[in-house]
CSV table of C-alpha atoms in Angstrom, one decimal:
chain,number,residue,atom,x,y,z
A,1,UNK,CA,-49.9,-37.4,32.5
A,2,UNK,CA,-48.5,-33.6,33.2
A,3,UNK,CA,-48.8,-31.6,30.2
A,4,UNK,CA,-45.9,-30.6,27.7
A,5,UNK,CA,-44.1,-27.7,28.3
A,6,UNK,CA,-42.4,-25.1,25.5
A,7,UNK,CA,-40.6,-22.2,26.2
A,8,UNK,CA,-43.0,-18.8,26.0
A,9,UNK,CA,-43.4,-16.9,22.9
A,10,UNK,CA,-41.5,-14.1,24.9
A,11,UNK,CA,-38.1,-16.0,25.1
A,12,UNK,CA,-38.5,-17.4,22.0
A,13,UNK,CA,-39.1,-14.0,20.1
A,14,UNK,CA,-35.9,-12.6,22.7
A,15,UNK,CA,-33.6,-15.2,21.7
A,16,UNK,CA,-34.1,-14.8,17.7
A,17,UNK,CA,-34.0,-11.1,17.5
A,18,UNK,CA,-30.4,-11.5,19.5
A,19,UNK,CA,-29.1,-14.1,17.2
A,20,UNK,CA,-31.0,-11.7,14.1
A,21,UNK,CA,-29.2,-9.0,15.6
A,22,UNK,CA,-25.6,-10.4,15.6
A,23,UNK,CA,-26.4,-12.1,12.3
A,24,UNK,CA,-26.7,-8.8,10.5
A,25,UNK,CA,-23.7,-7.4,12.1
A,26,UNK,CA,-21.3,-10.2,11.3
A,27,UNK,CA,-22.7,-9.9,7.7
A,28,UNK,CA,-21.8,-5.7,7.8
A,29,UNK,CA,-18.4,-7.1,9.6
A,30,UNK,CA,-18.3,-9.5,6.6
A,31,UNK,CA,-19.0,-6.9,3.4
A,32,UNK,CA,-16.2,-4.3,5.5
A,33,UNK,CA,-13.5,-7.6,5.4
A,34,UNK,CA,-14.6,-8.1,1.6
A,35,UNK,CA,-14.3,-4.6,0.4
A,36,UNK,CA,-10.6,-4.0,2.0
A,37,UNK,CA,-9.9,-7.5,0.0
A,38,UNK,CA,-11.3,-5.5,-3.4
A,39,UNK,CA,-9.3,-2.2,-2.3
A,40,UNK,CA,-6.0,-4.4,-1.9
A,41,UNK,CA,-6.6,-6.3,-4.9
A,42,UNK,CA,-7.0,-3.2,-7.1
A,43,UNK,CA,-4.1,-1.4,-5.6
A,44,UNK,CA,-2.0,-4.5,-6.6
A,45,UNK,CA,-3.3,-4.7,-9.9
A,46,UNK,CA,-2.0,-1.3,-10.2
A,47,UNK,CA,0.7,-1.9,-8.9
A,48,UNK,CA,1.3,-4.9,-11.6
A,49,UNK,CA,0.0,-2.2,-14.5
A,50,UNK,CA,2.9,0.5,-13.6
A,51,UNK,CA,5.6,-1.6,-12.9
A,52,UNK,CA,5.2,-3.0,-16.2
A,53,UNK,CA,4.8,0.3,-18.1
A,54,UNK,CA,7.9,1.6,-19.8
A,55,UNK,CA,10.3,4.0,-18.2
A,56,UNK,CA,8.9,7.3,-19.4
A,57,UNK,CA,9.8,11.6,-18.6
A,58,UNK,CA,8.1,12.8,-15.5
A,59,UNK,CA,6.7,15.3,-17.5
A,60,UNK,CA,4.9,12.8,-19.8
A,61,UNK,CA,3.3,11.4,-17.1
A,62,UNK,CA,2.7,13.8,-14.6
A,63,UNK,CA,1.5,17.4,-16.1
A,64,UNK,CA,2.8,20.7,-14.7
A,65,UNK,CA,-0.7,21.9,-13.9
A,66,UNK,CA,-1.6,18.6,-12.0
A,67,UNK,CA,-2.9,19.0,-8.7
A,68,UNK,CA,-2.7,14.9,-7.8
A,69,UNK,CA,-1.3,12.3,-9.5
A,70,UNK,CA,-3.2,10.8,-12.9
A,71,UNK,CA,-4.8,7.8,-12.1
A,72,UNK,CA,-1.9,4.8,-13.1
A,73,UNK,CA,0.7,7.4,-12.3
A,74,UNK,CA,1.4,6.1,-8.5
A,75,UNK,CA,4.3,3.3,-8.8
A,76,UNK,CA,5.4,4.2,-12.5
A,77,UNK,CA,9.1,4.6,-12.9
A,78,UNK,CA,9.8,7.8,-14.6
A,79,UNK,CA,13.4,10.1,-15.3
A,80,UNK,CA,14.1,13.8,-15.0
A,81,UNK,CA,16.9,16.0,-15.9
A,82,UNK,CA,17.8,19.1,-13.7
A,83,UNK,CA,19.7,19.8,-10.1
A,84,UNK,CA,18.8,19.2,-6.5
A,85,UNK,CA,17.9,22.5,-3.9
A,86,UNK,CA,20.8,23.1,-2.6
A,87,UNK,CA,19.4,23.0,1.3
A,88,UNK,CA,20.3,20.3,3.4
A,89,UNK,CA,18.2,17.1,3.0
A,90,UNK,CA,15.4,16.5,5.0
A,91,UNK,CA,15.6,13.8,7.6
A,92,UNK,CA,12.7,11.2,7.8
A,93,UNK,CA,12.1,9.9,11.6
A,94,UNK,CA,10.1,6.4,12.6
A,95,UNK,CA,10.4,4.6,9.2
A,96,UNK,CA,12.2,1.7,9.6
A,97,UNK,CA,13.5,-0.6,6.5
A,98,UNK,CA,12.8,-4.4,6.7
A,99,UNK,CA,12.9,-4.6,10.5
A,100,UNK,CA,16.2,-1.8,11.3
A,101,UNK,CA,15.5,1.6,13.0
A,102,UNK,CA,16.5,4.4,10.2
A,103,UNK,CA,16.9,7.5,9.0
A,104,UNK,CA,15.4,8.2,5.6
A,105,UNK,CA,16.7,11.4,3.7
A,106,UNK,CA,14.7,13.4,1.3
A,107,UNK,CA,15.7,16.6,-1.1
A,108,UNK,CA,13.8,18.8,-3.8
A,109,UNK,CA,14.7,18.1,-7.6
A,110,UNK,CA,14.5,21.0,-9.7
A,111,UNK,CA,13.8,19.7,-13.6
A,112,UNK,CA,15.1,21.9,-16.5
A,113,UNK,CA,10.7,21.9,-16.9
A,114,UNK,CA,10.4,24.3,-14.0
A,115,UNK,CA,8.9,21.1,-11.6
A,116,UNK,CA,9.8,20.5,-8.0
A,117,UNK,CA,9.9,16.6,-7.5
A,118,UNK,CA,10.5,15.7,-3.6
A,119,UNK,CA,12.6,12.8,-4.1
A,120,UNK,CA,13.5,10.1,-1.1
A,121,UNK,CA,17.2,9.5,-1.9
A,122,UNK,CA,17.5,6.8,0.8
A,123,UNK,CA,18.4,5.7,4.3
A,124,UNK,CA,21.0,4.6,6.8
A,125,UNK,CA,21.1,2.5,9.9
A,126,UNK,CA,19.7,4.6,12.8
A,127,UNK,CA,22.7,3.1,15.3
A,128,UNK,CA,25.8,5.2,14.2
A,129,UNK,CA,24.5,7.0,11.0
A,130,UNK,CA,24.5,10.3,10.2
A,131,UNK,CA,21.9,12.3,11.7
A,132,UNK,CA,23.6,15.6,10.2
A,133,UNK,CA,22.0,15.8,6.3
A,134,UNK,CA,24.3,18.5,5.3
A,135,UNK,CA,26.8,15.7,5.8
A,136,UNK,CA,25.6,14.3,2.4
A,137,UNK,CA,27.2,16.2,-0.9
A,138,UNK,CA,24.5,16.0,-3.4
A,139,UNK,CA,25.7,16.6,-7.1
A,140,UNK,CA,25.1,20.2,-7.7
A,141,UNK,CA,25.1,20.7,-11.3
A,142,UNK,CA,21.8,20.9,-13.8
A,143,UNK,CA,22.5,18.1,-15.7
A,144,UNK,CA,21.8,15.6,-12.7
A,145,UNK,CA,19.3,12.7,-14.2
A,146,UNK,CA,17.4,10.9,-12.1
A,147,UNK,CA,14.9,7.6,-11.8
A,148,UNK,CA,12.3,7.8,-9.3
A,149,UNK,CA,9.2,5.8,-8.7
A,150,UNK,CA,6.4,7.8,-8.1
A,151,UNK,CA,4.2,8.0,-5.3
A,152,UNK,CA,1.5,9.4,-3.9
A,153,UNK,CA,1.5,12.2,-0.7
A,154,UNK,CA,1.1,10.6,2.6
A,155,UNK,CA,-1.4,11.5,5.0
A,156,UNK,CA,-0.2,13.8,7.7
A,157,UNK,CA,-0.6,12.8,11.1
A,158,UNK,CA,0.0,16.6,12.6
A,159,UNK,CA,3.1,15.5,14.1
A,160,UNK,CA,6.1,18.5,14.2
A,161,UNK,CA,9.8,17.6,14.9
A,162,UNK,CA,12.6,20.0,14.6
A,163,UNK,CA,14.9,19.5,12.0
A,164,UNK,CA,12.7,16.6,10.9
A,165,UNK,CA,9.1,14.7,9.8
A,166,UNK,CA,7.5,12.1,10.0
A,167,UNK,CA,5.2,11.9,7.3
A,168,UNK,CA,6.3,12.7,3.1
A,169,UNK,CA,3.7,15.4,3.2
A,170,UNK,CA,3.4,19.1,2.0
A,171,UNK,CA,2.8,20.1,5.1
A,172,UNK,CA,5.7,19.4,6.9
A,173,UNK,CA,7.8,19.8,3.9
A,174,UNK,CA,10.2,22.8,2.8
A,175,UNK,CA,8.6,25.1,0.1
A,176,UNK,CA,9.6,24.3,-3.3
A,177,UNK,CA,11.2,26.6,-6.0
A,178,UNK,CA,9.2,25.5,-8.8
A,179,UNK,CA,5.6,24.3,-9.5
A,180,UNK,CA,5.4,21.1,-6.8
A,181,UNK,CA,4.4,17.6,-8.7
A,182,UNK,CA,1.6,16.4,-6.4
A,183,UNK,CA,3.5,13.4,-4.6
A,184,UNK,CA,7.0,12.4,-4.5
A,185,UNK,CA,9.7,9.6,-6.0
A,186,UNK,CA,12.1,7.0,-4.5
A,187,UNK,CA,15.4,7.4,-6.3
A,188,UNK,CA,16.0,3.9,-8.1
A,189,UNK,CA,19.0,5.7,-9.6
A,190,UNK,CA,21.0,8.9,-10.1
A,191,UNK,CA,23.1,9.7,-13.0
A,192,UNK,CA,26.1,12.5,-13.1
A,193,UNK,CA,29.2,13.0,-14.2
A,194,UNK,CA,29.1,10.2,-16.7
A,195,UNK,CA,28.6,7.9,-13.6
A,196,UNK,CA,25.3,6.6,-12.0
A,197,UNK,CA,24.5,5.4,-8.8
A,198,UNK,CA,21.4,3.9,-7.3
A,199,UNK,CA,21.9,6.6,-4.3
A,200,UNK,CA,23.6,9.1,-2.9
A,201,UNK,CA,23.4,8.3,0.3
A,202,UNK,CA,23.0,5.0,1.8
A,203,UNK,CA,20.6,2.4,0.4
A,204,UNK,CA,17.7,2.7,-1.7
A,205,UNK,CA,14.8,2.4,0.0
A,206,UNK,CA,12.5,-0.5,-0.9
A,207,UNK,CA,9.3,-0.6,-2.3
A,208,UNK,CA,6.7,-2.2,-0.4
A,209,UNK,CA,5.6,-5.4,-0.6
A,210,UNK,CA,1.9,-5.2,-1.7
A,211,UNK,CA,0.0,-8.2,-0.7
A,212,UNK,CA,-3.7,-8.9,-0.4
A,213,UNK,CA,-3.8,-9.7,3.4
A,214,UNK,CA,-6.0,-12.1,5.7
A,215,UNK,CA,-9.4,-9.7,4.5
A,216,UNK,CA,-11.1,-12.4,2.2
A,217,UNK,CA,-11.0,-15.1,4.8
A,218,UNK,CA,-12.1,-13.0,7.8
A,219,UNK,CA,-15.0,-11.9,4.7
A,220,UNK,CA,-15.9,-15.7,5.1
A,221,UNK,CA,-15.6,-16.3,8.7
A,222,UNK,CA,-17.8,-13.6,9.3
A,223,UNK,CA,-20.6,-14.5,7.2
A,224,UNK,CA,-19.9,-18.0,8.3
A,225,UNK,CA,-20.9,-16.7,11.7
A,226,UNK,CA,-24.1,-14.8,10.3
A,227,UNK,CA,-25.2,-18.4,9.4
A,228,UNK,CA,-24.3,-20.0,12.1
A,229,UNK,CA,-25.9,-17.2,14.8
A,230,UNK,CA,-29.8,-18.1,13.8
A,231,UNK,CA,-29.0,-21.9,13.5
A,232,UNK,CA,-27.5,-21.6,17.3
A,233,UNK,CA,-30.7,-20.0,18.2
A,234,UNK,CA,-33.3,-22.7,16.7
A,235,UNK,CA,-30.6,-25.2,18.9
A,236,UNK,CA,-30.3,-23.1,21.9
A,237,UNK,CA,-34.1,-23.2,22.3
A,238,UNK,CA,-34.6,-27.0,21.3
A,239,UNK,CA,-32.4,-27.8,24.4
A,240,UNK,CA,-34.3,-25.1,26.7
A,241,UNK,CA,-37.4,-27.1,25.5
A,242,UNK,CA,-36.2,-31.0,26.2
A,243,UNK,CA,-34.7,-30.0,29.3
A,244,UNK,CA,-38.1,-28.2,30.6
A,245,UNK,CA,-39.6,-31.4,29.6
A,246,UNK,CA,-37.4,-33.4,31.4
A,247,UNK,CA,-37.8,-31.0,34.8
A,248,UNK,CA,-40.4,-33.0,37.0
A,249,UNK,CA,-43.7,-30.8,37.2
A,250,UNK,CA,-44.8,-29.4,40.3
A,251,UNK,CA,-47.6,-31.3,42.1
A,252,UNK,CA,-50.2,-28.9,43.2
A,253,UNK,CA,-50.5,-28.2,46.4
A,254,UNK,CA,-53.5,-30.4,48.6
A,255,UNK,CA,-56.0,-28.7,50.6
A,256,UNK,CA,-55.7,-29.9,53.8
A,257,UNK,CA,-59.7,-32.0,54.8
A,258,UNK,CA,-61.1,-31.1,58.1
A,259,UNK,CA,-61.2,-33.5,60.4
A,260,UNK,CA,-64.3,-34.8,61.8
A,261,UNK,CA,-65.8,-35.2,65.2
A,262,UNK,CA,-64.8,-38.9,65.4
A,263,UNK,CA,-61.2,-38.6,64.2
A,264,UNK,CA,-60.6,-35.8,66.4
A,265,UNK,CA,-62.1,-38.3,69.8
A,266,UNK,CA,-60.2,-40.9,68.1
A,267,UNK,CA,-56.8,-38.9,68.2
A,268,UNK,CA,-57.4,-37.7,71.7
């Protein structure tokens, strides 16, 4: 009976450390999915904590000698009293709103505080608007009030367009008159000459929808697969072994018996 054969300590040791190996990077895969999950999570509960806040001064919430915004500051809805720059508005390229190519149109507050709030005052259809801001009449007395919801600066992606931006960024942002509150607000609502409007000039501009995305059950997928990788292994070398067992063994070769005196007279 030929004897049993296994596969070698070599390809055994080979196959686990591959399925070791892709184990631990599904489970680093895995933590990376789960901690986006955490970041969205805590975003929206901030999100939730704001929204629900009462509508307070910008000054209350956001101090003059700020340099960012004070943690549960992004996404509260805040008033100010003063008069817009009286520069043309700054157009806002590549931002579309729910699905239809726009412009978005942004201006410096001055508040009777001496802060310079960069506030997005809204958008219009890309397809026939108005590309000319100076086309817009902003209220210019000093007793303008506005509602904004604030946000935080957006990170710039070193892109220059004349006569526009593409990121709400300092740095590719007019210089402001007074002292600059770190991020900027989207006009809910502007208030002058006993008459309010929620924007000058087109529509408001949404906020975003803040959801908590497809992270937690990639999380789970992945680490599904950091089990499953070693598992495959054990299997994959199982079925190496049955199928070696099942291969018919080699015969060894015969060594070939000289032929005697006879039996060669007897061939002849």
């Amino acid at each position: 009976m030929p004897a049993r054969r296994h596969p070698s300590l070599l390809r055994i040791a080979a196959t686990m450390a591959v399925c070791l190996a892709v184990s631990a990077v599904a489970t680093l895969l895995g933590l990376w999915q789960y901690g986006r999950h955490v970041e969205r999570a805590d975003a929206r509960a901030a999100y939730g904590s704001a929204v629900e806040s009462p509508v307070a001064d910008l000054g209350a919430v956001v101090p003059a000698e700020a340099s960012t915004l004070p943690p549960g500051a992004q996404w509260r809805t805040v008033t100010a009293t003063g008069s817009f720059d009286p520069a043309p508005p700054t157009v806002l390229r590549g931002r579309p709103v729910d699905g239809t190519a726009a412009w978005q149109y942004l201006a410096w507050f001055d508040t009777v505080d001496g802060q310079s709030l960069m506030v997005n005052l809204g958008w219009v259809p890309q397809p026939g608007g108005t590309e000319d801001a100076s086309a817009f009449d902003l209220p210019s007395d000093p007793g303008v009030q506005i509602t904004v919801v604030l946000r935080d600066w957006e990170e710039d992606d070193g892109k220059t367009t004349a006569g526009s931006i593409t990121r709400i960024t300092p740095a590719q942002l007019p210089a402001p008159t007074g002292d600059p509150v770190p991020g900027y607000g989207m006009l809910r609502e502007l208030c002058a000459d006993d008459s309010c409007v929620p924007t000058p000039i087109g529509e408001p501009v949404p906020l975003p929808e803040l959801t908590l995305g497809p992270h937690l059950s990639y999380a789970w997928q992945w680490w599904l697969f950091a089990v499953m990788a070693p598992v495959g292994g054990v299997l994959l070398l199982r079925r190496d072994a049955r199928m070696d067992r099942a291969a018919p063994a080699a015969r060894p070769p015969q060594r070939r018996r000289r032929l005697t005196d006879e039996e060669i007279e007897d061939a002849l």
